[in-house]
Amino acid sequence: MKESPYRLSFTSATLRVEETIAMARYIIDQSQRKAVNHIPDDLFGNLKQSTHARLVRELKARLSNYSDEAMSLLVHGEFPDQKNMCYLGILKTYPFIRHFVEKVLISNNEIFRTQVEEWQYRDFFNAEEMNHSELRKMSEESLKKIKRNMFTILREAEIISGKREIRITPIFPGSAEISVLSQEEQNWIPYYTLSYNWMKKPPNIQS
């Protein structure tokens, strides 16, 4: 079955914890969370206008997927909570990354395999390519950037570690995060613990 095209624009922004918090705080302060048309040019420091525009576009897309509870924890929580909420935004916004977590990280962790091998990414990508023609049309350089940025995001989220040897490092959310995640329509906790024992049903989000 042909699936909707992947949103692959995470190639223009990695996890960006501090910038996500800053933008979330600004949006809440403006009381216009879903209708903010202008973000101050200096919100993220001294960036080129084109870089600023790309970052704003991606962070707005991520923040649009947050519940009120997740947004509040992102702005007011301790730093580990904030980082984990940024990871939630990644999972909700980019199905390519979410599917990799499901099909490789969780699958490995369930059978006590603690590393990700190169062939596993290759097999994952080849399987995704069958249902996503847009992947077949991309240049070699773009495909390298997709892989590089995805692993950078997962490393920054601390769900994996290492570069030459990629190790799987499950996250065990604290009480504040569990409180927020348990109020979501779907159960996201397995994407942190990397165990389906936590999962009641898989996310029903457009792929």
Short mmCIF file of C-alpha atoms in Angstrom, two decimals:
data_model
loop_
_atom_site.label_atom_id
_atom_site.label_comp_id
_atom_site.label_asym_id
_atom_site.label_seq_id
_atom_site.Cartn_x
_atom_site.Cartn_y
_atom_site.Cartn_z
CA MET A 1 0.00 0.00 0.00
CA LYS A 2 1.35 3.41 -0.97
CA GLU A 3 1.81 5.68 2.00
CA SER A 4 1.84 9.45 2.34
CA PRO A 5 5.20 11.06 1.54
CA TYR A 6 7.56 11.37 4.45
CA ARG A 7 8.32 14.74 5.95
CA LEU A 8 12.11 14.70 5.77
CA SER A 9 12.84 18.32 6.64
CA PHE A 10 14.54 17.26 9.89
CA THR A 11 17.62 17.55 7.67
CA SER A 12 17.44 21.31 8.33
CA ALA A 13 17.23 21.09 12.14
CA THR A 14 18.33 18.50 14.68
CA LEU A 15 16.84 18.21 18.20
CA ARG A 16 17.43 21.91 19.00
CA VAL A 17 16.36 21.76 22.64
CA GLU A 18 17.19 25.33 23.66
CA GLU A 19 15.62 26.83 20.54
CA THR A 20 12.48 24.71 20.93
CA ILE A 21 12.07 25.86 24.53
CA ALA A 22 12.64 29.48 23.55
CA MET A 23 10.06 29.31 20.77
CA ALA A 24 7.53 27.48 22.94
CA ARG A 25 7.95 30.09 25.67
CA TYR A 26 7.50 32.91 23.15
CA ILE A 27 4.38 31.33 21.67
CA ILE A 28 2.81 30.79 25.08
CA ASP A 29 3.69 34.34 26.13
CA GLN A 30 1.98 35.62 22.99
CA SER A 31 -1.10 33.51 23.71
CA GLN A 32 -1.18 32.66 20.01
CA ARG A 33 0.15 29.15 20.03
CA LYS A 34 -1.46 28.09 16.73
CA ALA A 35 -1.51 31.47 15.05
CA VAL A 36 1.97 32.96 15.46
CA ASN A 37 2.93 34.48 12.13
CA HIS A 38 6.13 36.23 13.15
CA ILE A 39 8.98 35.04 15.32
CA PRO A 40 11.52 37.73 16.30
CA ASP A 41 14.71 37.56 14.25
CA ASP A 42 16.84 37.52 17.40
CA LEU A 43 14.93 34.79 19.26
CA PHE A 44 17.63 32.21 18.52
CA GLY A 45 20.59 34.57 18.58
CA ASN A 46 22.49 35.86 15.59
CA LEU A 47 21.46 33.52 12.76
CA LYS A 48 21.38 34.10 9.04
CA GLN A 49 17.90 35.02 7.85
CA SER A 50 17.60 31.83 5.78
CA THR A 51 18.74 29.66 8.71
CA HIS A 52 16.31 31.44 11.03
CA ALA A 53 13.43 30.89 8.58
CA ARG A 54 14.18 27.16 8.23
CA LEU A 55 14.45 26.70 11.98
CA VAL A 56 11.21 28.56 12.64
CA ARG A 57 9.41 26.44 10.05
CA GLU A 58 10.56 23.17 11.59
CA LEU A 59 9.99 24.13 15.20
CA LYS A 60 6.51 25.45 14.44
CA ALA A 61 5.68 22.12 12.80
CA ARG A 62 6.92 20.21 15.85
CA LEU A 63 5.20 22.43 18.40
CA SER A 64 1.89 22.18 16.52
CA ASN A 65 1.77 18.51 17.56
CA TYR A 66 2.02 19.16 21.31
CA SER A 67 -0.82 18.83 23.77
CA ASP A 68 -1.27 21.66 26.27
CA GLU A 69 0.25 19.43 28.96
CA ALA A 70 3.32 18.60 26.85
CA MET A 71 3.77 22.26 25.94
CA SER A 72 3.63 23.25 29.61
CA LEU A 73 6.23 20.64 30.60
CA LEU A 74 8.45 21.74 27.72
CA VAL A 75 8.42 25.31 29.00
CA HIS A 76 8.35 24.79 32.76
CA GLY A 77 9.95 21.39 33.34
CA GLU A 78 13.46 20.44 34.40
CA PHE A 79 15.97 20.12 31.56
CA PRO A 80 15.71 16.29 31.22
CA ASP A 81 11.92 16.64 30.94
CA GLN A 82 12.31 19.39 28.36
CA LYS A 83 14.72 17.31 26.28
CA ASN A 84 12.36 14.35 26.38
CA MET A 85 9.47 16.55 25.27
CA CYS A 86 11.59 17.69 22.31
CA TYR A 87 12.06 14.03 21.43
CA LEU A 88 8.27 13.58 21.58
CA GLY A 89 7.92 16.39 19.03
CA ILE A 90 10.36 14.57 16.75
CA LEU A 91 8.41 11.32 16.99
CA LYS A 92 5.12 13.02 16.19
CA THR A 93 6.42 15.15 13.33
CA TYR A 94 8.71 12.79 11.44
CA PRO A 95 7.30 9.30 10.77
CA PHE A 96 10.57 8.21 9.13
CA ILE A 97 12.36 8.58 12.47
CA ARG A 98 9.43 7.11 14.41
CA HIS A 99 9.40 4.05 12.17
CA PHE A 100 13.14 3.58 12.65
CA VAL A 101 12.66 3.64 16.42
CA GLU A 102 9.85 1.08 16.10
CA LYS A 103 11.42 -1.26 13.58
CA VAL A 104 15.05 -1.16 14.66
CA LEU A 105 15.57 0.25 18.16
CA ILE A 106 12.55 -1.33 19.85
CA SER A 107 12.93 -4.57 17.90
CA ASN A 108 16.59 -4.84 18.92
CA ASN A 109 15.95 -3.98 22.53
CA GLU A 110 13.14 -6.54 22.77
CA ILE A 111 15.62 -9.34 21.98
CA PHE A 112 18.40 -7.82 24.14
CA ARG A 113 20.47 -6.68 21.17
CA THR A 114 22.21 -3.56 22.43
CA GLN A 115 23.76 -2.24 19.22
CA VAL A 116 22.51 -1.02 15.85
CA GLU A 117 24.42 -2.51 12.94
CA GLU A 118 24.94 -0.80 9.59
CA TRP A 119 23.01 -3.52 7.76
CA GLN A 120 19.96 -2.84 9.94
CA TYR A 121 19.71 0.74 8.73
CA ARG A 122 20.22 -0.49 5.18
CA ASP A 123 17.44 -3.06 5.51
CA PHE A 124 15.16 -0.51 7.16
CA PHE A 125 15.75 2.05 4.42
CA ASN A 126 15.25 -0.49 1.63
CA ALA A 127 11.92 -1.56 3.13
CA GLU A 128 10.77 2.05 3.51
CA GLU A 129 11.83 2.84 -0.05
CA MET A 130 9.39 0.27 -1.38
CA ASN A 131 6.41 2.28 -0.07
CA HIS A 132 7.90 5.76 -0.43
CA SER A 133 8.85 6.62 -3.98
CA GLU A 134 10.17 10.02 -2.84
CA LEU A 135 13.12 8.21 -1.25
CA ARG A 136 14.06 6.67 -4.60
CA LYS A 137 14.19 10.10 -6.23
CA MET A 138 16.62 11.67 -3.77
CA SER A 139 20.28 12.33 -4.46
CA GLU A 140 23.01 10.36 -2.73
CA GLU A 141 23.99 13.47 -0.78
CA SER A 142 20.41 13.99 0.46
CA LEU A 143 20.16 10.36 1.56
CA LYS A 144 23.41 10.70 3.49
CA LYS A 145 22.04 13.81 5.21
CA ILE A 146 18.81 12.03 6.17
CA LYS A 147 20.77 9.24 7.80
CA ARG A 148 23.28 11.57 9.46
CA ASN A 149 20.67 13.94 10.90
CA MET A 150 18.41 11.15 12.13
CA PHE A 151 21.25 9.55 14.06
CA THR A 152 22.31 12.97 15.39
CA ILE A 153 18.77 13.64 16.64
CA LEU A 154 18.52 10.24 18.33
CA ARG A 155 21.97 10.73 19.86
CA GLU A 156 21.00 14.19 21.16
CA ALA A 157 17.81 12.68 22.59
CA GLU A 158 20.06 10.08 24.26
CA ILE A 159 18.06 7.15 22.95
CA ILE A 160 21.29 5.96 21.29
CA SER A 161 24.96 6.69 21.96
CA GLY A 162 28.22 6.38 20.09
CA LYS A 163 29.12 6.87 16.44
CA ARG A 164 31.22 3.98 15.19
CA GLU A 165 29.42 1.58 17.50
CA ILE A 166 25.82 2.74 17.96
CA ARG A 167 24.47 1.58 21.29
CA ILE A 168 20.81 1.53 22.25
CA THR A 169 20.16 3.47 25.47
CA PRO A 170 16.52 3.31 26.64
CA ILE A 171 15.12 6.30 28.51
CA PHE A 172 13.02 5.82 31.61
CA PRO A 173 10.73 8.86 31.93
CA GLY A 174 10.24 10.54 35.29
CA SER A 175 6.89 11.05 36.95
CA ALA A 176 6.24 14.42 35.29
CA GLU A 177 6.83 12.98 31.83
CA ILE A 178 4.77 9.86 32.52
CA SER A 179 1.93 12.09 33.70
CA VAL A 180 2.04 14.01 30.40
CA LEU A 181 2.56 10.97 28.17
CA SER A 182 -0.25 9.03 29.83
CA GLN A 183 -2.69 11.80 28.84
CA GLU A 184 -1.78 11.50 25.16
CA GLU A 185 -4.26 9.81 22.86
CA GLN A 186 -1.63 7.18 22.14
CA ASN A 187 0.95 5.60 24.42
CA TRP A 188 4.38 7.02 23.59
CA ILE A 189 6.22 5.57 26.57
CA PRO A 190 7.58 2.55 24.57
CA TYR A 191 9.44 4.99 22.31
CA TYR A 192 11.42 5.98 25.39
CA THR A 193 11.78 2.64 27.16
CA LEU A 194 12.10 0.82 23.82
CA SER A 195 9.82 -1.92 25.05
CA TYR A 196 6.38 -2.85 23.75
CA ASN A 197 5.52 -4.11 27.23
CA TRP A 198 4.54 -0.49 27.88
CA MET A 199 2.45 -0.15 24.74
CA LYS A 200 -1.33 -0.50 24.69
CA LYS A 201 -1.63 0.30 20.97
CA PRO A 202 0.68 1.77 18.30
CA PRO A 203 0.40 5.46 17.41
CA ASN A 204 -2.40 6.19 14.93
CA ILE A 205 -0.68 9.08 13.22
CA GLN A 206 -0.49 9.69 9.50
CA SER A 207 2.56 8.00 8.07
#
